[in-house]
Tab-separated table of C-alpha atoms in Angstrom:
chain	number	residue	atom	x	y	z
L	753	MET	CA	0.000	0.000	0.000
L	754	PHE	CA	2.807	2.407	0.915
L	755	LEU	CA	4.655	1.665	-2.317
L	756	ALA	CA	1.485	2.147	-4.369
L	757	LEU	CA	0.882	5.563	-2.787
L	758	LEU	CA	4.545	6.475	-3.234
L	759	GLU	CA	4.366	5.755	-6.980
L	760	LEU	CA	1.096	7.650	-7.292
L	761	ARG	CA	2.796	10.657	-5.761
L	762	ALA	CA	5.967	10.335	-7.821
L	763	ALA	CA	4.058	9.960	-11.123
L	764	ARG	CA	1.123	12.165	-10.215
L	765	GLY	CA	1.039	13.797	-13.645
L	766	ARG	CA	0.526	10.533	-15.484
L	767	PHE	CA	-1.960	9.248	-12.946
L	768	ALA	CA	-3.823	12.555	-13.022
L	769	LEU	CA	-4.085	12.253	-16.804
L	770	MET	CA	-5.418	8.721	-16.502
L	771	GLY	CA	-7.775	9.756	-13.733
L	772	SER	CA	-9.166	12.579	-15.873
L	773	VAL	CA	-9.924	10.085	-18.634
L	774	VAL	CA	-11.791	7.881	-16.145
L	775	VAL	CA	-13.686	10.961	-14.906
L	776	LEU	CA	-14.801	11.828	-18.428
L	777	VAL	CA	-15.799	8.252	-19.272
L	778	ALA	CA	-17.744	7.862	-16.021
L	779	ALA	CA	-19.425	11.232	-16.474
L	780	LEU	CA	-20.347	10.396	-20.054
L	781	VAL	CA	-21.831	7.053	-19.012
L	782	GLY	CA	-23.801	8.808	-16.253
L	783	ILE	CA	-25.060	11.497	-18.619
L	784	VAL	CA	-26.100	8.931	-21.232
L	785	SER	CA	-27.859	6.955	-18.487
L	786	GLY	CA	-29.665	10.124	-17.404
L	787	PHE	CA	-30.831	10.818	-20.935
L	788	THR	CA	-31.899	7.194	-21.367
L	789	THR	CA	-34.055	7.349	-18.254
L	790	GLY	CA	-35.275	10.854	-19.027
L	791	LEU	CA	-36.280	10.047	-22.592
L	792	GLY	CA	-38.057	6.918	-21.388
L	793	ASP	CA	-39.959	8.907	-18.771
L	794	ASP	CA	-40.830	11.578	-21.324
L	795	THR	CA	-42.210	8.913	-23.640
L	796	VAL	CA	-44.189	6.618	-21.332
L	797	SER	CA	-44.575	8.316	-17.932
L	798	ALA	CA	-48.304	8.719	-18.567
L	799	LEU	CA	-48.563	4.991	-19.315
L	800	ARG	CA	-46.545	4.094	-16.204
L	801	ALA	CA	-48.949	6.138	-14.111
L	802	LEU	CA	-51.947	4.110	-15.274
L	803	PRO	CA	-53.197	1.858	-12.436
L	804	ALA	CA	-53.516	-1.067	-14.839
L	805	SER	CA	-51.776	-4.427	-15.123
L	806	HIS	CA	-52.680	-5.165	-18.754
L	807	LEU	CA	-53.875	-3.317	-21.845
L	808	VAL	CA	-56.031	-4.935	-24.528
L	809	PHE	CA	-55.774	-3.839	-28.173
L	810	SER	CA	-57.447	-4.972	-31.363
L	811	SER	CA	-55.689	-7.933	-32.973
L	812	ASP	CA	-55.146	-6.168	-36.311
L	813	ALA	CA	-52.919	-3.515	-34.673
L	814	ARG	CA	-49.465	-5.093	-34.569
L	815	SER	CA	-47.428	-1.943	-33.927
L	816	ASP	CA	-48.075	1.595	-32.716
L	817	GLN	CA	-51.208	0.152	-31.129
L	818	PHE	CA	-52.420	3.321	-29.447
L	819	ALA	CA	-52.726	5.005	-32.848
L	820	ARG	CA	-53.988	2.018	-34.852
L	821	SER	CA	-56.093	-0.025	-32.444
L	822	LEU	CA	-59.829	0.550	-32.183
L	823	LEU	CA	-62.214	-1.398	-29.947
L	824	ASP	CA	-65.968	-0.984	-29.459
L	825	THR	CA	-68.408	-1.279	-26.591
L	826	LYS	CA	-69.374	-4.809	-27.629
L	827	THR	CA	-65.795	-5.999	-27.111
L	828	ALA	CA	-65.621	-4.095	-23.831
L	829	ALA	CA	-68.785	-5.782	-22.574
L	830	ALA	CA	-67.490	-9.212	-23.547
L	831	TRP	CA	-64.201	-8.627	-21.738
L	832	ARG	CA	-66.004	-7.381	-18.619
L	833	GLU	CA	-68.008	-10.588	-18.572
L	834	ASP	CA	-65.093	-12.966	-19.097
L	835	ALA	CA	-62.032	-11.301	-17.557
L	836	GLY	CA	-63.020	-11.472	-13.887
L	837	THR	CA	-61.455	-8.069	-13.174
L	838	ASP	CA	-62.210	-4.377	-13.553
L	839	VAL	CA	-62.164	-3.347	-17.220
L	840	THR	CA	-62.357	0.229	-18.483
L	841	PRO	CA	-61.870	1.856	-21.904
L	842	LEU	CA	-58.897	4.069	-22.713
L	843	GLY	CA	-58.413	6.420	-25.627
L	844	VAL	CA	-55.042	7.907	-26.558
L	845	SER	CA	-54.276	10.413	-29.310
L	846	ILE	CA	-52.051	13.444	-29.854
L	847	THR	CA	-53.555	16.785	-30.782
L	848	ARG	CA	-52.999	20.525	-30.457
L	849	GLY	CA	-54.862	23.301	-28.694
L	850	THR	CA	-54.844	27.003	-27.882
L	851	THR	CA	-55.894	28.568	-24.588
L	852	ASP	CA	-57.982	31.697	-24.205
L	853	ARG	CA	-54.758	33.449	-23.174
L	854	GLY	CA	-53.070	32.590	-26.463
L	855	ALA	CA	-50.818	29.708	-25.326
L	856	GLU	CA	-50.410	27.163	-28.134
L	857	VAL	CA	-49.631	23.643	-26.895
L	858	ASP	CA	-49.371	20.048	-28.047
L	859	LEU	CA	-51.103	17.527	-25.824
L	860	ALA	CA	-51.596	13.787	-25.615
L	861	ALA	CA	-55.306	13.400	-24.964
L	862	PHE	CA	-56.137	10.454	-22.701
L	863	GLY	CA	-59.814	9.599	-22.803
L	864	VAL	CA	-60.999	7.969	-19.560
L	865	GLU	CA	-64.316	7.262	-17.900
L	866	PRO	CA	-64.701	9.751	-15.000
L	867	ASP	CA	-66.046	7.007	-12.747
L	868	GLY	CA	-63.395	4.488	-13.829
L	869	PHE	CA	-60.141	3.586	-12.117
L	870	LEU	CA	-58.071	5.402	-14.772
L	871	ASN	CA	-59.383	8.817	-13.716
L	872	PRO	CA	-56.167	10.496	-12.464
L	873	ALA	CA	-55.730	11.981	-9.020
L	874	VAL	CA	-55.114	15.726	-9.105
L	875	THR	CA	-52.444	17.780	-7.384
L	876	SER	CA	-54.474	20.974	-7.744
L	877	GLY	CA	-58.024	21.829	-8.778
L	878	SER	CA	-60.715	19.197	-9.237
L	879	PRO	CA	-60.791	15.756	-10.903
L	880	LEU	CA	-62.890	14.856	-13.917
L	881	THR	CA	-66.563	14.208	-13.241
L	882	GLY	CA	-69.316	12.724	-15.343
L	883	ALA	CA	-71.447	15.829	-14.853
L	884	ASP	CA	-69.435	17.950	-17.313
L	885	SER	CA	-67.893	16.469	-20.453
L	886	GLY	CA	-66.232	19.740	-21.422
L	887	THR	CA	-63.456	19.561	-18.828
L	888	VAL	CA	-59.816	18.556	-18.879
L	889	VAL	CA	-57.159	17.711	-16.278
L	890	ILE	CA	-53.705	18.713	-17.488
L	891	SER	CA	-50.205	17.490	-16.748
L	892	ASP	CA	-47.924	19.823	-14.805
L	893	ALA	CA	-45.788	19.902	-17.963
L	894	LEU	CA	-48.606	21.811	-19.696
L	895	ALA	CA	-48.667	24.241	-16.796
L	896	ASP	CA	-45.037	25.034	-17.617
L	897	GLU	CA	-46.153	25.966	-21.129
L	898	GLY	CA	-48.634	28.553	-19.918
L	899	VAL	CA	-51.811	26.535	-19.297
L	900	ALA	CA	-53.422	27.092	-15.887
L	901	VAL	CA	-56.433	25.803	-13.998
L	902	GLY	CA	-59.391	27.946	-15.014
L	903	ASP	CA	-58.234	28.450	-18.607
L	904	THR	CA	-60.272	27.371	-21.581
L	905	LEU	CA	-58.407	25.138	-24.025
L	906	VAL	CA	-59.768	24.970	-27.586
L	907	ILE	CA	-58.729	22.005	-29.734
L	908	ASP	CA	-57.345	23.272	-33.041
L	909	ARG	CA	-59.418	22.775	-36.220
L	910	LEU	CA	-62.244	21.157	-34.253
L	911	GLY	CA	-63.251	24.058	-32.026
L	912	ILE	CA	-63.884	21.788	-29.051
L	913	ALA	CA	-63.641	23.971	-25.934
L	914	LEU	CA	-62.396	22.375	-22.718
L	915	ARG	CA	-62.285	24.036	-19.322
L	916	VAL	CA	-59.132	23.206	-17.336
L	917	VAL	CA	-60.397	22.054	-13.944
L	918	GLY	CA	-57.300	20.390	-12.450
L	919	ALA	CA	-53.667	19.402	-12.800
L	920	THR	CA	-51.939	16.109	-12.134
L	921	GLY	CA	-48.271	15.034	-12.020
L	922	ARG	CA	-45.631	15.686	-14.673
L	923	LEU	CA	-46.807	13.032	-17.133
L	924	SER	CA	-46.234	12.746	-20.857
L	925	TYR	CA	-46.689	10.389	-23.773
L	926	GLY	CA	-44.455	10.378	-26.831
L	927	HIS	CA	-42.642	13.498	-25.511
L	928	VAL	CA	-45.983	15.332	-25.413
L	929	PRO	CA	-47.603	16.456	-22.121
L	930	ALA	CA	-50.660	14.413	-21.179
L	931	ALA	CA	-54.167	15.810	-20.703
L	932	TYR	CA	-57.104	13.763	-19.415
L	933	VAL	CA	-60.605	14.212	-20.798
L	934	PRO	CA	-63.853	12.252	-20.471
L	935	LEU	CA	-64.029	9.383	-22.951
L	936	THR	CA	-66.950	10.927	-24.867
L	937	THR	CA	-64.930	14.099	-25.358
L	938	TRP	CA	-61.908	12.100	-26.516
L	939	GLN	CA	-64.091	10.393	-29.111
L	940	ARG	CA	-65.077	13.811	-30.476
L	941	ILE	CA	-61.405	14.810	-30.628
L	942	ARG	CA	-60.398	11.547	-32.302
L	943	PHE	CA	-63.223	11.087	-34.786
L	944	SER	CA	-64.716	14.543	-35.498
L	945	THR	CA	-64.244	16.118	-38.898
L	946	PRO	CA	-63.172	19.795	-39.024
L	947	GLY	CA	-66.161	21.958	-39.901
L	948	ALA	CA	-68.736	19.305	-39.021
L	949	PRO	CA	-71.623	20.350	-36.722
L	950	ALA	CA	-71.132	19.635	-33.035
L	951	THR	CA	-74.182	17.375	-33.098
L	952	THR	CA	-72.621	14.995	-35.631
L	953	ALA	CA	-72.457	11.465	-34.219
L	954	VAL	CA	-69.034	9.931	-33.676
L	955	PRO	CA	-68.119	6.229	-33.309
L	956	ASP	CA	-68.377	4.797	-29.811
L	957	GLN	CA	-64.856	3.401	-30.000
L	958	PHE	CA	-61.572	3.730	-28.113
L	959	SER	CA	-57.916	2.712	-28.356
L	960	ALA	CA	-57.677	0.004	-25.708
L	961	LEU	CA	-59.134	-1.648	-22.649
L	962	ALA	CA	-57.296	-1.354	-19.332
L	963	LEU	CA	-57.427	-4.206	-16.808
L	964	ARG	CA	-56.896	-3.339	-13.165
L	965	THR	CA	-55.496	-6.812	-12.356
L	966	PRO	CA	-54.567	-9.853	-14.480
L	967	PRO	CA	-57.610	-11.634	-15.942
L	968	SER	CA	-58.864	-14.751	-14.197
L	969	THR	CA	-58.984	-16.565	-17.553
L	970	PRO	CA	-55.705	-16.885	-19.502
L	971	ALA	CA	-55.283	-13.799	-21.669
L	972	ALA	CA	-54.419	-15.911	-24.725
L	973	ASP	CA	-57.806	-17.645	-24.527
L	974	LEU	CA	-59.646	-14.342	-24.197
L	975	ASP	CA	-57.683	-12.856	-27.091
L	976	GLU	CA	-58.594	-15.764	-29.335
L	977	ARG	CA	-62.233	-15.539	-28.286
L	978	HIS	CA	-62.566	-11.759	-28.797
L	979	SER	CA	-59.992	-11.072	-31.576
L	980	THR	CA	-57.788	-8.930	-29.362
L	981	THR	CA	-54.167	-8.719	-28.247
L	982	THR	CA	-53.356	-8.392	-24.552
L	983	LEU	CA	-50.098	-6.837	-23.386
L	984	THR	CA	-48.763	-6.230	-19.917
L	985	GLU	CA	-48.320	-2.570	-19.022
L	986	GLU	CA	-44.548	-2.852	-19.550
L	987	GLU	CA	-45.012	-4.497	-22.960
L	988	ALA	CA	-47.404	-1.728	-23.945
L	989	TYR	CA	-44.594	0.823	-23.559
L	990	GLU	CA	-43.316	-0.379	-26.925
L	991	ALA	CA	-46.573	0.865	-28.444
L	992	ALA	CA	-45.577	4.431	-27.558
L	993	PRO	CA	-44.034	6.295	-30.509
L	994	GLY	CA	-40.246	6.152	-30.548
L	995	TYR	CA	-39.848	4.308	-27.244
L	996	THR	CA	-38.131	1.171	-28.568
L	997	GLY	CA	-35.839	3.021	-30.968
L	998	GLU	CA	-34.709	5.470	-28.315
L	999	ARG	CA	-34.008	2.725	-25.779
L	1000	VAL	CA	-31.995	0.680	-28.272
L	1001	THR	CA	-29.964	3.699	-29.383
L	1002	MET	CA	-29.123	4.957	-25.909
L	1003	SER	CA	-28.452	1.474	-24.540
L	1004	SER	CA	-26.072	0.786	-27.435
L	1005	ILE	CA	-24.113	3.926	-26.584
L	1006	GLN	CA	-23.874	2.797	-22.955
L	1007	VAL	CA	-22.641	-0.649	-23.967
L	1008	PHE	CA	-19.894	0.853	-26.136
L	1009	LEU	CA	-18.823	3.086	-23.265
L	1010	TYR	CA	-18.678	0.083	-20.961
L	1011	LEU	CA	-16.416	-1.591	-23.533
L	1012	ILE	CA	-14.225	1.478	-23.919
L	1013	ALA	CA	-13.594	1.935	-20.182
L	1014	PRO	CA	-11.645	-1.331	-19.563
L	1015	LEU	CA	-9.649	-0.893	-22.760
L	1016	VAL	CA	-8.561	2.628	-21.804
L	1017	VAL	CA	-7.688	1.685	-18.232
L	1018	GLY	CA	-5.984	-1.532	-19.320
L	1019	ALA	CA	-3.909	0.249	-21.984
L	1020	PHE	CA	-2.700	2.842	-19.476
L	1021	PHE	CA	-1.639	0.323	-16.861
L	1022	ALA	CA	-0.057	-1.903	-19.525
L	1023	VAL	CA	2.171	0.995	-20.613
L	1024	TRP	CA	2.809	1.933	-16.986
L	1025	THR	CA	3.825	-1.649	-16.155
L	1026	VAL	CA	6.258	-1.744	-19.098
L	1027	GLN	CA	7.806	1.552	-18.000
L	1028	ARG	CA	8.431	0.347	-14.471
L	1029	GLY	CA	9.565	-3.139	-15.439
L	1030	PRO	CA	13.041	-2.641	-13.941
L	1031	GLU	CA	11.543	-1.441	-10.651
L	1032	LEU	CA	9.326	-4.515	-10.486
L	1033	ALA	CA	12.325	-6.732	-11.205
L	1034	LEU	CA	14.255	-4.973	-8.448
L	1035	LEU	CA	11.431	-5.588	-5.985
L	1036	ARG	CA	11.443	-9.272	-6.954
L	1037	ALA	CA	15.221	-9.385	-6.458
L	1038	LEU	CA	14.794	-7.848	-3.011
L	1039	GLY	CA	12.372	-10.593	-2.058
L	1040	ALA	CA	8.933	-9.139	-2.859
L	1041	SER	CA	6.421	-11.872	-3.660
L	1042	ARG	CA	4.272	-11.964	-6.762
L	1043	ARG	CA	1.197	-11.619	-4.553
L	1044	ARG	CA	2.550	-8.380	-3.112
L	1045	LEU	CA	3.258	-6.967	-6.571
L	1046	LEU	CA	-0.237	-7.920	-7.671
L	1047	ALA	CA	-1.735	-6.218	-4.622
L	1048	HIS	CA	0.391	-3.166	-5.324
L	1049	THR	CA	-0.910	-2.943	-8.915
L	1050	VAL	CA	-4.537	-3.568	-7.955
L	1051	VAL	CA	-4.415	-0.893	-5.224
L	1052	GLN	CA	-3.067	1.664	-7.692
L	1053	ALA	CA	-5.736	0.791	-10.236
L	1054	ALA	CA	-8.498	0.834	-7.620
L	1055	LEU	CA	-7.487	4.252	-6.314
L	1056	VAL	CA	-7.368	5.772	-9.798
L	1057	VAL	CA	-10.560	4.121	-11.063
L	1058	VAL	CA	-12.675	4.630	-7.929
L	1059	ALA	CA	-11.592	8.242	-7.446
L	1060	GLY	CA	-12.154	8.988	-11.145
L	1061	THR	CA	-15.540	7.275	-11.128
L	1062	ALA	CA	-16.653	9.195	-8.024
L	1063	ALA	CA	-15.630	12.472	-9.625
L	1064	GLY	CA	-17.431	11.449	-12.823
L	1065	ALA	CA	-20.576	10.706	-10.826
L	1066	LEU	CA	-20.477	14.178	-9.298
L	1067	LEU	CA	-20.006	15.697	-12.751
L	1068	ALA	CA	-22.949	13.733	-14.179
L	1069	ALA	CA	-25.150	14.765	-11.231
L	1070	ALA	CA	-24.083	18.385	-11.736
L	1071	VAL	CA	-25.099	18.193	-15.391
L	1072	GLY	CA	-28.508	16.898	-14.281
L	1073	LEU	CA	-28.949	19.852	-11.929
L	1074	LEU	CA	-27.760	22.255	-14.609
L	1075	VAL	CA	-30.172	21.147	-17.318
L	1076	GLY	CA	-33.033	20.870	-14.815
L	1077	GLU	CA	-36.345	20.160	-16.532
L	1078	ARG	CA	-35.463	21.901	-19.781
L	1079	VAL	CA	-34.478	18.605	-21.390
L	1080	PRO	CA	-35.655	15.011	-20.730
L	1081	PHE	CA	-32.947	14.098	-18.208
L	1082	SER	CA	-33.512	11.964	-15.137
L	1083	LEU	CA	-30.757	10.420	-13.013
L	1084	PRO	CA	-32.116	8.960	-9.760
L	1085	ALA	CA	-29.600	8.098	-7.056
L	1086	THR	CA	-30.104	4.354	-7.513
L	1087	THR	CA	-29.497	4.593	-11.250
L	1088	LEU	CA	-26.415	6.757	-10.712
L	1089	VAL	CA	-24.933	4.385	-8.115
L	1090	THR	CA	-25.610	1.320	-10.260
L	1091	THR	CA	-24.097	2.939	-13.329
L	1092	MET	CA	-20.991	4.123	-11.515
L	1093	CYS	CA	-20.435	0.739	-9.867
L	1094	THR	CA	-20.569	-0.843	-13.320
L	1095	VAL	CA	-18.060	1.670	-14.679
L	1096	ALA	CA	-15.703	1.006	-11.765
L	1097	ALA	CA	-16.063	-2.758	-12.175
L	1098	VAL	CA	-15.313	-2.790	-15.901
L	1099	GLY	CA	-12.474	-0.295	-15.373
L	1100	LEU	CA	-10.854	-2.564	-12.797
L	1101	ALA	CA	-11.419	-5.504	-15.120
L	1102	GLY	CA	-9.190	-3.705	-17.604
L	1103	THR	CA	-6.258	-3.947	-15.207
L	1104	ALA	CA	-6.376	-7.725	-15.591
L	1105	LEU	CA	-4.611	-7.147	-18.897
L	1106	THR	CA	-1.514	-6.056	-16.977
L	1107	LEU	CA	-1.413	-8.621	-14.189
L	1108	ARG	CA	0.452	-11.280	-16.161
L	1109	ARG	CA	3.255	-8.848	-16.975
L	1110	VAL	CA	3.476	-7.871	-13.297
L	1111	THR	CA	3.843	-11.462	-12.112
L	1112	ALA	CA	6.341	-12.186	-14.900
L	1113	ALA	CA	8.850	-9.601	-13.626
L	1114	ASP	CA	12.225	-11.406	-13.588
L	1115	PRO	CA	14.657	-10.599	-10.725
L	1116	LEU	CA	17.562	-11.681	-12.964
L	1117	THR	CA	16.975	-8.534	-14.976
L	1118	MET	CA	18.604	-6.506	-12.211
L	1119	LEU	CA	21.517	-8.998	-12.102
L	1120	GLY	CA	22.421	-8.382	-15.731
L	1121	ALA	CA	20.888	-11.477	-17.248
L	1122	ASN	CA	19.775	-9.454	-20.256
L	1123	ARG	CA	23.254	-8.114	-21.032
């Protein structure tokens, strides 16, 4: 341990350079992890907030189900009879609106039954009720864009006026803030034709059925019976636009960074071991065991990697505080700790590339055997 610290002090410039590389790699991994989590939250946080275990779509919708799937009340009634659990319709679509104060916003309209279990709890104002179909509960993300409780939100091209009665958590779908409306209002938003009279009938359909708990009958049997496709809530995340592609892209970047870290650390310590080959041979000639030399190398690597990783974690956390909520970035403490532990582990694994050369130090080198 003393020798390891002595060499760190004597070659502090080289170790500082290596440590700075570890800091940057760890910080980059942490930042990428934060964007991965943040983008995922910004895409499916509204779906995660649904108190449902499964979602049922029409069988002909094989991708992008929330946009392509349509179910009717007959299917809903059949599922209620056979599923043995609470079943409620859900409509999801993306639209635009303008408030009476001139704020133009995009919103992901979630159509729910006011007396159903999908009706969201509010953090301010009042929840949706069946007494007034012209109301909307907005996400806090819409509040950041200038929409407030008490405003009137008019859906573009359709002229459907909605009074903002409450706000719920910061929820979004497909990077668009969520807004919750009664199912009948959602059907007008989804199926109305611009310029058509308000009294024009619209289809009594919706995007999916939400199950509060798993069905008592196997879902595969119910799907075959009712021509539907049942997905768990986690599987339904892939139906959100862009979710799968974003996860694959960001995860691939993380994997490459995890591969880069051990190579960088291993290359540095390989060069460092070659440079101090005579010193290692001298230690062997003076009676130092291979185990002691190994411990000496591992301690040096651990100090550099752990200190660099800790500094990188602080840098990644600082970036998260700096960007705030202006970009989709989320780096919870558990995610940060897990990511940094992985970086440290793969970094230390890179030192294994140098261990054989350390144990192969020949004491005869210092006795002139190579001359």
